Amino acid sequence: MIPIAKPKIDEEEIENVIRVLKSGIIAHGEVVREFEEKFRDYLGVRYSVAVSNGTVALDVALKACRIGEGDEVITTPFTFIATANAILFQNAKPVFADIDERTFNIDPDEVLEKITPKTKAIVGVHIFGHPFDVDAILEICEDHNLILIEDSAQAHGAEYKGRKVGTFGIGCFSFYATKNMTTGEGGMITTNDDEIAKRCRLIRSHGEIGKYNHVELGYNYRMTNIQAAIGLAQLKKLDDMNEKRRKNAEYLNRHLKVEGLIKPYEAKHVKHVYHQYVVRLTEDFPMSRDDFMEYLRRNGIGCAIHYPKPIYKQPLYVRLGFGDYRCPVAEEASLQVLSLPVHPALSGEDLRHIVEVVNSVA
Ligand SMILES: *Cc1c(COP(=O)(O)O)cnc(C)c1O
């Protein structure tokens, strides 16, 4: 079976972890600080704060911005649930703006329509590794005095006009096992704002300044040295792994030929890092999506639907009163999308097999 995702773990990760275990300092410490510095330098941003996962990164970033009850935060409904949940954690209200049908990213025109006097922030998501329209969203933020949070959980190393994502607003990254780089579980917040960075550090660790001196209500959202040790090895090869993802995507783009199958789009001024290779199956496609998925699996190809419904249709959100939302582009996408394997552990043979199986569907 060719899995839909697979972490690339080599000797360096293993040796790094063994070194930390033998050092005896296995919780938060110097290795985390080193990982923060290297990640910060890689992106070209001033501050980075490592946390225990990507959900926590979003939660801490919103808390650091003092988003709270009565505030509205505009985001996309076509993302992983954590993006919107992080807004609910603040007792703030997620407001969903529809997406662009080519990139699956939040549509700036739709964002404009959703702005009210209560709007405090926009959480954009660089979905599947393709950056959202940063210039347009930044302009809206400036015009309306809004904070920009970039959910970059799927876009480590992706670029918008030559600059890495997570450096335009407050960046939130995940290092979950399936992401472009991993620490098993893990997360990072990136910012150029020293006040935000300071507040993130406080919230991450019990609001502590100096030993047992607590100035704020904080949590234990720390990353461990063991996680950071894996992250250091992963970061070194992130560019290579992304390059492999891009090559794999290029191969699939070149060779997949089935009527009604729309391949992923890459805007001219961006560098897509293909967290997922997402195709659309339109009416002209010769099989239903369910039948096609079963056919792929029978032929040893893992696949998945990202995402089967817009967030406002999730049972939790229906119960909270979001059920009447309508984002037609996101709704149509959720019925048509299918993710095929694109991860860096794919072999040439794997790629040829995927092409042969998909192309023989008609
Ligand atoms: C993975 C992911 C998250 C959450 O990260 P975790 O590390 O799993 O908590 C948030 N947003 C998006 C878009 C993601 O893909």
Short mmCIF file of N, CA, C and O in Angstrom, two decimals, residues 171-301:
data_model
loop_
_atom_site.label_atom_id
_atom_site.label_comp_id
_atom_site.label_asym_id
_atom_site.label_seq_id
_atom_site.Cartn_x
_atom_site.Cartn_y
_atom_site.Cartn_z
N GLY A 171 2.77 33.87 12.39
CA GLY A 171 2.76 32.55 11.78
C GLY A 171 2.49 31.47 12.82
O GLY A 171 3.03 31.52 13.93
N CYS A 172 1.67 30.48 12.45
CA CYS A 172 1.42 29.34 13.33
C CYS A 172 1.69 28.06 12.55
O CYS A 172 1.06 27.82 11.51
N PHE A 173 2.64 27.28 13.04
CA PHE A 173 3.06 26.06 12.34
C PHE A 173 2.72 24.82 13.17
O PHE A 173 2.67 24.90 14.40
N SER A 174 2.54 23.71 12.48
CA SER A 174 2.36 22.41 13.14
C SER A 174 3.48 21.48 12.68
O SER A 174 3.90 21.53 11.53
N PHE A 175 3.93 20.65 13.62
CA PHE A 175 4.93 19.62 13.25
C PHE A 175 4.37 18.23 13.50
O PHE A 175 5.06 17.32 13.95
N TYR A 176 3.07 18.08 13.25
CA TYR A 176 2.43 16.77 13.34
C TYR A 176 3.07 15.82 12.32
O TYR A 176 3.67 16.26 11.33
N ALA A 177 2.92 14.53 12.55
CA ALA A 177 3.66 13.52 11.77
C ALA A 177 3.43 13.59 10.26
O ALA A 177 4.31 13.19 9.49
N THR A 178 2.26 14.07 9.82
CA THR A 178 1.98 14.08 8.38
C THR A 178 2.40 15.38 7.69
O THR A 178 2.30 15.48 6.46
N LYS A 179 2.87 16.37 8.43
CA LYS A 179 3.13 17.69 7.83
C LYS A 179 4.44 17.69 7.03
O LYS A 179 5.19 16.72 7.06
N ASN A 180 4.75 18.81 6.39
CA ASN A 180 5.95 18.87 5.55
C ASN A 180 7.23 18.65 6.34
O ASN A 180 8.24 18.22 5.79
N MET A 181 7.21 18.98 7.63
CA MET A 181 8.28 18.54 8.54
C MET A 181 7.64 18.22 9.88
O MET A 181 6.58 18.75 10.21
N THR A 182 8.26 17.33 10.65
CA THR A 182 7.59 16.83 11.86
C THR A 182 8.50 16.77 13.07
O THR A 182 9.72 16.70 12.95
N THR A 183 7.85 16.83 14.25
CA THR A 183 8.53 16.48 15.51
C THR A 183 7.68 15.44 16.24
O THR A 183 7.73 15.33 17.45
N GLY A 184 6.86 14.71 15.52
CA GLY A 184 5.87 13.80 16.11
C GLY A 184 4.61 14.59 16.37
O GLY A 184 3.64 14.53 15.61
N GLU A 185 4.59 15.34 17.44
CA GLU A 185 3.65 16.43 17.69
C GLU A 185 4.51 17.66 17.97
O GLU A 185 5.58 17.54 18.55
N GLY A 186 4.01 18.82 17.60
CA GLY A 186 4.78 20.02 17.90
C GLY A 186 4.22 21.21 17.16
O GLY A 186 3.40 21.05 16.24
N GLY A 187 4.64 22.40 17.57
CA GLY A 187 4.16 23.61 16.90
C GLY A 187 5.12 24.77 17.11
O GLY A 187 6.06 24.68 17.90
N MET A 188 4.89 25.85 16.35
CA MET A 188 5.75 27.04 16.46
C MET A 188 4.95 28.27 16.10
O MET A 188 4.13 28.24 15.17
N ILE A 189 5.19 29.34 16.86
CA ILE A 189 4.61 30.65 16.54
C ILE A 189 5.75 31.54 16.07
O ILE A 189 6.82 31.55 16.71
N THR A 190 5.54 32.29 14.98
CA THR A 190 6.60 33.18 14.48
C THR A 190 6.04 34.59 14.34
O THR A 190 4.89 34.78 13.94
N THR A 191 6.86 35.58 14.68
CA THR A 191 6.40 36.98 14.61
C THR A 191 7.59 37.93 14.58
O THR A 191 8.68 37.59 15.03
N ASN A 192 7.35 39.13 14.06
CA ASN A 192 8.36 40.19 14.13
C ASN A 192 8.08 41.15 15.27
O ASN A 192 8.80 42.13 15.45
N ASP A 193 7.02 40.89 16.06
CA ASP A 193 6.56 41.80 17.10
C ASP A 193 7.07 41.30 18.47
O ASP A 193 6.66 40.23 18.92
N ASP A 194 7.94 42.08 19.11
CA ASP A 194 8.53 41.56 20.35
C ASP A 194 7.52 41.43 21.49
O ASP A 194 7.63 40.55 22.33
N GLU A 195 6.49 42.30 21.51
CA GLU A 195 5.46 42.20 22.55
C GLU A 195 4.66 40.90 22.41
O GLU A 195 4.37 40.22 23.39
N ILE A 196 4.30 40.60 21.16
CA ILE A 196 3.54 39.35 20.91
C ILE A 196 4.41 38.14 21.30
O ILE A 196 3.94 37.21 21.95
N ALA A 197 5.68 38.19 20.93
CA ALA A 197 6.57 37.07 21.25
C ALA A 197 6.66 36.89 22.77
O ALA A 197 6.58 35.76 23.28
N LYS A 198 6.79 37.99 23.49
CA LYS A 198 6.88 37.92 24.96
C LYS A 198 5.61 37.32 25.56
O LYS A 198 5.67 36.47 26.44
N ARG A 199 4.46 37.79 25.05
CA ARG A 199 3.20 37.28 25.58
C ARG A 199 3.03 35.79 25.26
O ARG A 199 2.55 35.02 26.09
N CYS A 200 3.46 35.38 24.08
CA CYS A 200 3.38 33.96 23.72
C CYS A 200 4.21 33.11 24.69
O CYS A 200 3.77 32.05 25.14
N ARG A 201 5.39 33.61 25.05
CA ARG A 201 6.25 32.85 25.97
C ARG A 201 5.60 32.73 27.35
O ARG A 201 5.68 31.69 28.00
N LEU A 202 4.95 33.81 27.79
CA LEU A 202 4.26 33.78 29.09
C LEU A 202 3.12 32.78 29.08
O LEU A 202 2.98 31.97 30.00
N ILE A 203 2.30 32.86 28.01
CA ILE A 203 1.12 31.98 27.94
C ILE A 203 1.56 30.52 27.82
O ILE A 203 0.93 29.63 28.37
N ARG A 204 2.68 30.30 27.14
CA ARG A 204 3.19 28.93 26.96
C ARG A 204 3.55 28.28 28.28
O ARG A 204 3.46 27.08 28.46
N SER A 205 4.03 29.06 29.22
CA SER A 205 4.57 28.44 30.42
C SER A 205 4.15 29.19 31.70
O SER A 205 4.95 29.89 32.31
N HIS A 206 2.87 29.01 32.05
CA HIS A 206 2.36 29.44 33.37
C HIS A 206 2.54 30.93 33.68
O HIS A 206 2.58 31.30 34.85
N GLY A 207 2.66 31.75 32.66
CA GLY A 207 2.79 33.19 32.91
C GLY A 207 3.96 33.52 33.82
O GLY A 207 3.92 34.48 34.58
N GLU A 208 5.02 32.73 33.68
CA GLU A 208 6.13 32.82 34.63
C GLU A 208 7.23 33.76 34.13
O GLU A 208 7.71 33.63 33.00
N ILE A 209 7.63 34.72 34.95
CA ILE A 209 8.83 35.53 34.69
C ILE A 209 9.74 35.33 35.90
O ILE A 209 9.40 35.76 37.00
N GLY A 210 10.87 34.67 35.70
CA GLY A 210 11.70 34.33 36.85
C GLY A 210 11.10 33.14 37.58
O GLY A 210 9.93 32.79 37.38
N LYS A 211 11.87 32.50 38.39
CA LYS A 211 11.46 31.25 39.01
C LYS A 211 10.27 31.45 39.97
O LYS A 211 10.34 32.25 40.89
N TYR A 212 9.18 30.72 39.71
CA TYR A 212 7.98 30.74 40.55
C TYR A 212 7.42 32.14 40.78
O TYR A 212 6.91 32.45 41.84
N ASN A 213 7.53 33.00 39.74
CA ASN A 213 6.92 34.32 39.78
C ASN A 213 5.94 34.40 38.60
O ASN A 213 6.37 34.48 37.45
N HIS A 214 4.64 34.37 38.89
CA HIS A 214 3.64 34.20 37.84
C HIS A 214 2.82 35.48 37.68
O HIS A 214 2.10 35.86 38.59
N VAL A 215 2.94 36.10 36.52
CA VAL A 215 2.31 37.40 36.30
C VAL A 215 1.04 37.31 35.45
O VAL A 215 0.32 38.29 35.32
N GLU A 216 0.80 36.16 34.84
CA GLU A 216 -0.36 35.99 33.95
C GLU A 216 -0.91 34.59 34.13
O GLU A 216 -0.22 33.70 34.61
N LEU A 217 -2.16 34.40 33.65
CA LEU A 217 -2.72 33.06 33.62
C LEU A 217 -2.14 32.36 32.38
O LEU A 217 -2.42 32.75 31.26
N GLY A 218 -1.31 31.36 32.64
CA GLY A 218 -0.69 30.66 31.51
C GLY A 218 -0.97 29.17 31.59
O GLY A 218 -1.69 28.70 32.46
N TYR A 219 -0.38 28.45 30.66
CA TYR A 219 -0.62 27.01 30.53
C TYR A 219 0.71 26.29 30.54
O TYR A 219 1.76 26.91 30.65
N ASN A 220 0.67 24.96 30.41
CA ASN A 220 1.88 24.25 30.05
C ASN A 220 1.71 23.78 28.61
O ASN A 220 1.09 22.76 28.35
N TYR A 221 2.23 24.57 27.69
CA TYR A 221 2.14 24.28 26.25
C TYR A 221 3.56 24.13 25.69
O TYR A 221 3.82 24.48 24.54
N ARG A 222 4.51 23.67 26.53
CA ARG A 222 5.91 23.65 26.11
C ARG A 222 6.23 22.49 25.17
O ARG A 222 5.63 21.43 25.25
N MET A 223 7.23 22.70 24.33
CA MET A 223 7.81 21.63 23.52
C MET A 223 8.93 20.98 24.33
O MET A 223 9.52 21.63 25.20
N THR A 224 9.22 19.70 24.07
CA THR A 224 10.32 19.04 24.77
C THR A 224 11.59 19.01 23.93
O THR A 224 11.54 19.15 22.70
N ASN A 225 12.72 18.82 24.60
CA ASN A 225 13.99 18.67 23.88
C ASN A 225 13.97 17.47 22.92
O ASN A 225 14.64 17.49 21.89
N ILE A 226 13.19 16.46 23.28
CA ILE A 226 13.12 15.27 22.42
C ILE A 226 12.47 15.64 21.08
O ILE A 226 12.96 15.29 20.00
N GLN A 227 11.36 16.40 21.18
CA GLN A 227 10.69 16.86 19.95
C GLN A 227 11.63 17.75 19.14
O GLN A 227 11.75 17.61 17.91
N ALA A 228 12.27 18.70 19.82
CA ALA A 228 13.13 19.66 19.13
C ALA A 228 14.30 18.96 18.45
O ALA A 228 14.75 19.38 17.37
N ALA A 229 14.77 17.87 19.04
CA ALA A 229 15.89 17.12 18.46
C ALA A 229 15.48 16.53 17.11
O ALA A 229 16.27 16.54 16.15
N ILE A 230 14.25 16.07 17.02
CA ILE A 230 13.74 15.57 15.74
C ILE A 230 13.59 16.74 14.76
O ILE A 230 13.99 16.66 13.59
N GLY A 231 13.07 17.85 15.29
CA GLY A 231 12.83 19.03 14.45
C GLY A 231 14.09 19.58 13.83
O GLY A 231 14.09 20.01 12.66
N LEU A 232 15.19 19.56 14.56
CA LEU A 232 16.47 20.08 14.03
C LEU A 232 16.91 19.29 12.81
O LEU A 232 17.35 19.86 11.80
N ALA A 233 16.77 17.97 12.88
CA ALA A 233 17.16 17.13 11.74
C ALA A 233 16.20 17.34 10.57
O ALA A 233 16.60 17.39 9.41
N GLN A 234 14.91 17.48 10.88
CA GLN A 234 13.90 17.68 9.83
C GLN A 234 14.09 19.01 9.12
O GLN A 234 13.95 19.10 7.90
N LEU A 235 14.40 20.05 9.90
CA LEU A 235 14.54 21.38 9.31
C LEU A 235 15.68 21.42 8.28
O LEU A 235 15.56 22.05 7.23
N LYS A 236 16.77 20.68 8.60
CA LYS A 236 17.92 20.63 7.68
C LYS A 236 17.52 20.13 6.30
O LYS A 236 18.11 20.50 5.29
N LYS A 237 16.57 19.20 6.24
CA LYS A 237 16.22 18.62 4.94
C LYS A 237 14.87 19.08 4.44
O LYS A 237 14.36 18.53 3.46
N LEU A 238 14.29 20.10 5.11
CA LEU A 238 12.97 20.58 4.69
C LEU A 238 12.96 21.00 3.22
O LEU A 238 12.06 20.62 2.47
N ASP A 239 13.96 21.79 2.81
CA ASP A 239 13.97 22.25 1.41
C ASP A 239 14.04 21.07 0.44
O ASP A 239 13.37 21.08 -0.59
N ASP A 240 14.85 20.08 0.77
CA ASP A 240 14.95 18.90 -0.10
C ASP A 240 13.62 18.14 -0.15
O ASP A 240 13.20 17.67 -1.21
N MET A 241 12.99 18.02 1.01
CA MET A 241 11.72 17.28 1.05
C MET A 241 10.65 18.04 0.27
O MET A 241 9.86 17.43 -0.45
N ASN A 242 10.64 19.37 0.40
CA ASN A 242 9.67 20.17 -0.37
C ASN A 242 9.95 20.08 -1.86
O ASN A 242 9.02 20.02 -2.67
N GLU A 243 11.24 20.08 -2.22
CA GLU A 243 11.61 19.96 -3.63
C GLU A 243 11.11 18.63 -4.19
O GLU A 243 10.60 18.57 -5.31
N LYS A 244 11.22 17.58 -3.38
CA LYS A 244 10.75 16.26 -3.81
C LYS A 244 9.22 16.28 -3.98
O LYS A 244 8.67 15.74 -4.95
N ARG A 245 8.52 16.93 -3.05
CA ARG A 245 7.07 17.07 -3.19
C ARG A 245 6.72 17.78 -4.49
O ARG A 245 5.81 17.38 -5.22
N ARG A 246 7.48 18.86 -4.79
CA ARG A 246 7.19 19.63 -6.01
C ARG A 246 7.46 18.80 -7.27
O ARG A 246 6.71 18.84 -8.23
N LYS A 247 8.55 18.01 -7.23
CA LYS A 247 8.88 17.14 -8.37
C LYS A 247 7.81 16.07 -8.57
O LYS A 247 7.41 15.77 -9.69
N ASN A 248 7.36 15.49 -7.44
CA ASN A 248 6.31 14.47 -7.51
C ASN A 248 5.04 15.06 -8.11
O ASN A 248 4.38 14.44 -8.95
N ALA A 249 4.71 16.29 -7.66
CA ALA A 249 3.50 16.95 -8.16
C ALA A 249 3.63 17.23 -9.66
O ALA A 249 2.69 17.03 -10.44
N GLU A 250 4.82 17.67 -10.05
CA GLU A 250 5.08 17.96 -11.46
C GLU A 250 4.89 16.69 -12.31
O GLU A 250 4.29 16.73 -13.38
N TYR A 251 5.39 15.57 -11.80
CA TYR A 251 5.26 14.29 -12.52
C TYR A 251 3.78 13.94 -12.69
O TYR A 251 3.33 13.58 -13.79
N LEU A 252 3.03 14.06 -11.59
CA LEU A 252 1.60 13.75 -11.66
C LEU A 252 0.89 14.71 -12.61
O LEU A 252 0.06 14.30 -13.42
N ASN A 253 1.25 16.00 -12.53
CA ASN A 253 0.64 16.99 -13.43
C ASN A 253 0.87 16.63 -14.89
O ASN A 253 0.00 16.79 -15.74
N ARG A 254 2.08 16.16 -15.16
CA ARG A 254 2.46 15.86 -16.55
C ARG A 254 1.77 14.61 -17.07
O ARG A 254 1.42 14.53 -18.23
N HIS A 255 1.58 13.63 -16.19
CA HIS A 255 1.15 12.32 -16.69
C HIS A 255 -0.30 11.95 -16.43
O HIS A 255 -0.84 11.07 -17.11
N LEU A 256 -0.94 12.57 -15.45
CA LEU A 256 -2.34 12.21 -15.21
C LEU A 256 -3.20 12.76 -16.33
O LEU A 256 -3.13 13.96 -16.63
N LYS A 257 -3.97 11.89 -16.95
CA LYS A 257 -4.82 12.32 -18.07
C LYS A 257 -6.14 11.57 -18.01
O LYS A 257 -6.29 10.49 -18.55
N VAL A 258 -7.09 12.16 -17.31
CA VAL A 258 -8.44 11.59 -17.28
C VAL A 258 -9.41 12.75 -17.43
O VAL A 258 -9.24 13.79 -16.80
N GLU A 259 -10.43 12.54 -18.24
CA GLU A 259 -11.42 13.59 -18.41
C GLU A 259 -12.12 13.85 -17.08
O GLU A 259 -12.45 12.91 -16.35
N GLY A 260 -12.32 15.13 -16.78
CA GLY A 260 -13.05 15.48 -15.56
C GLY A 260 -12.20 15.52 -14.31
O GLY A 260 -12.72 15.72 -13.22
N LEU A 261 -10.89 15.28 -14.47
CA LEU A 261 -9.98 15.38 -13.32
C LEU A 261 -9.18 16.67 -13.43
O LEU A 261 -8.40 16.84 -14.38
N ILE A 262 -9.43 17.59 -12.50
CA ILE A 262 -8.73 18.89 -12.53
C ILE A 262 -7.54 18.82 -11.58
O ILE A 262 -7.68 18.46 -10.41
N LYS A 263 -6.38 19.15 -12.13
CA LYS A 263 -5.14 19.05 -11.33
C LYS A 263 -4.91 20.31 -10.52
O LYS A 263 -5.51 21.35 -10.80
N PRO A 264 -4.02 20.24 -9.52
CA PRO A 264 -3.79 21.41 -8.66
C PRO A 264 -3.25 22.61 -9.43
O PRO A 264 -2.57 22.45 -10.45
N TYR A 265 -3.57 23.78 -8.90
CA TYR A 265 -3.18 25.05 -9.52
C TYR A 265 -2.06 25.66 -8.69
O TYR A 265 -2.06 25.56 -7.46
N GLU A 266 -1.09 26.29 -9.36
CA GLU A 266 -0.06 27.04 -8.65
C GLU A 266 0.00 28.44 -9.24
O GLU A 266 0.30 28.61 -10.42
N ALA A 267 -0.29 29.45 -8.42
CA ALA A 267 -0.25 30.84 -8.90
C ALA A 267 1.19 31.19 -9.26
O ALA A 267 2.14 30.62 -8.72
N LYS A 268 1.36 32.15 -10.19
CA LYS A 268 2.69 32.47 -10.72
C LYS A 268 3.67 32.95 -9.66
O LYS A 268 4.85 32.62 -9.70
N HIS A 269 3.19 33.77 -8.74
CA HIS A 269 4.09 34.42 -7.79
C HIS A 269 4.26 33.65 -6.49
O HIS A 269 4.69 34.20 -5.50
N VAL A 270 3.88 32.37 -6.47
CA VAL A 270 4.04 31.61 -5.22
C VAL A 270 4.91 30.37 -5.43
O VAL A 270 5.11 29.91 -6.55
N LYS A 271 5.41 29.86 -4.31
CA LYS A 271 6.03 28.53 -4.31
C LYS A 271 5.14 27.62 -3.46
O LYS A 271 5.02 27.79 -2.25
N HIS A 272 4.51 26.70 -4.16
CA HIS A 272 3.60 25.73 -3.56
C HIS A 272 4.46 24.60 -2.99
O HIS A 272 5.37 24.12 -3.68
N VAL A 273 4.19 24.15 -1.76
CA VAL A 273 5.00 23.05 -1.21
C VAL A 273 4.20 21.74 -1.08
O VAL A 273 4.67 20.79 -0.43
N TYR A 274 3.05 21.69 -1.75
CA TYR A 274 2.30 20.43 -1.89
C TYR A 274 2.24 19.60 -0.62
O TYR A 274 2.63 18.44 -0.62
N HIS A 275 1.74 20.21 0.44
CA HIS A 275 1.41 19.38 1.61
C HIS A 275 0.47 18.26 1.17
O HIS A 275 0.61 17.11 1.58
N GLN A 276 -0.49 18.64 0.33
CA GLN A 276 -1.35 17.64 -0.31
C GLN A 276 -1.40 17.92 -1.80
O GLN A 276 -1.30 19.07 -2.23
N TYR A 277 -1.57 16.86 -2.58
CA TYR A 277 -1.83 16.97 -4.02
C TYR A 277 -3.32 16.72 -4.18
O TYR A 277 -3.78 15.58 -4.08
N VAL A 278 -4.05 17.82 -4.36
CA VAL A 278 -5.52 17.74 -4.33
C VAL A 278 -6.09 17.93 -5.72
O VAL A 278 -5.90 18.98 -6.34
N VAL A 279 -6.77 16.89 -6.21
CA VAL A 279 -7.45 17.00 -7.49
C VAL A 279 -8.94 17.19 -7.25
O VAL A 279 -9.45 16.93 -6.17
N ARG A 280 -9.62 17.67 -8.30
CA ARG A 280 -11.07 17.79 -8.27
C ARG A 280 -11.66 16.83 -9.28
O ARG A 280 -11.19 16.77 -10.42
N LEU A 281 -12.68 16.11 -8.87
CA LEU A 281 -13.38 15.22 -9.79
C LEU A 281 -14.71 15.87 -10.16
O LEU A 281 -15.59 16.00 -9.31
N THR A 282 -14.80 16.30 -11.41
CA THR A 282 -16.03 16.99 -11.84
C THR A 282 -17.03 15.99 -12.41
O THR A 282 -16.76 14.78 -12.46
N GLU A 283 -18.14 16.50 -12.92
CA GLU A 283 -19.20 15.63 -13.46
C GLU A 283 -18.71 14.74 -14.60
O GLU A 283 -19.25 13.66 -14.82
N ASP A 284 -17.71 15.22 -15.33
CA ASP A 284 -17.21 14.45 -16.47
C ASP A 284 -16.32 13.28 -16.07
O ASP A 284 -15.97 12.45 -16.91
N PHE A 285 -15.93 13.22 -14.82
CA PHE A 285 -15.07 12.12 -14.37
C PHE A 285 -15.88 10.82 -14.45
O PHE A 285 -17.05 10.78 -14.06
N PRO A 286 -15.26 9.72 -14.95
CA PRO A 286 -16.04 8.51 -15.25
C PRO A 286 -16.56 7.73 -14.03
O PRO A 286 -17.30 6.76 -14.23
N MET A 287 -16.20 8.09 -12.82
CA MET A 287 -16.64 7.32 -11.64
C MET A 287 -17.08 8.28 -10.55
O MET A 287 -16.66 9.42 -10.52
N SER A 288 -17.87 7.78 -9.61
CA SER A 288 -18.18 8.59 -8.42
C SER A 288 -16.91 8.64 -7.55
O SER A 288 -16.04 7.77 -7.65
N ARG A 289 -16.83 9.64 -6.71
CA ARG A 289 -15.64 9.76 -5.86
C ARG A 289 -15.49 8.56 -4.94
O ARG A 289 -14.39 8.04 -4.75
N ASP A 290 -16.59 8.10 -4.37
CA ASP A 290 -16.54 6.94 -3.47
C ASP A 290 -16.01 5.70 -4.20
O ASP A 290 -15.15 4.98 -3.69
N ASP A 291 -16.54 5.47 -5.41
CA ASP A 291 -16.10 4.30 -6.17
C ASP A 291 -14.62 4.43 -6.55
O ASP A 291 -13.87 3.45 -6.51
N PHE A 292 -14.21 5.64 -6.91
CA PHE A 292 -12.82 5.88 -7.30
C PHE A 292 -11.88 5.62 -6.12
O PHE A 292 -10.83 5.00 -6.28
N MET A 293 -12.27 6.07 -4.94
CA MET A 293 -11.44 5.85 -3.75
C MET A 293 -11.29 4.36 -3.46
O MET A 293 -10.21 3.88 -3.12
N GLU A 294 -12.39 3.65 -3.64
CA GLU A 294 -12.34 2.20 -3.39
C GLU A 294 -11.44 1.53 -4.42
O GLU A 294 -10.65 0.64 -4.08
N TYR A 295 -11.54 1.98 -5.66
CA TYR A 295 -10.72 1.45 -6.75
C TYR A 295 -9.23 1.73 -6.48
O TYR A 295 -8.37 0.85 -6.65
N LEU A 296 -8.91 2.94 -6.02
CA LEU A 296 -7.52 3.27 -5.71
C LEU A 296 -6.99 2.37 -4.60
O LEU A 296 -5.90 1.80 -4.68
N ARG A 297 -7.77 2.22 -3.56
CA ARG A 297 -7.32 1.42 -2.42
C ARG A 297 -7.14 -0.04 -2.80
O ARG A 297 -6.21 -0.71 -2.35
N ARG A 298 -8.07 -0.54 -3.64
CA ARG A 298 -7.95 -1.93 -4.11
C ARG A 298 -6.65 -2.10 -4.88
O ARG A 298 -6.06 -3.17 -4.92
N ASN A 299 -6.19 -1.02 -5.49
CA ASN A 299 -4.94 -1.06 -6.26
C ASN A 299 -3.73 -0.55 -5.45
O ASN A 299 -2.71 -0.17 -6.03
N GLY A 300 -3.87 -0.52 -4.16
CA GLY A 300 -2.74 -0.22 -3.29
C GLY A 300 -2.35 1.24 -3.21
O GLY A 300 -1.19 1.57 -2.91
N ILE A 301 -3.30 2.14 -3.47
CA ILE A 301 -2.99 3.57 -3.41
C ILE A 301 -3.84 4.24 -2.32
O ILE A 301 -5.07 4.25 -2.41
#
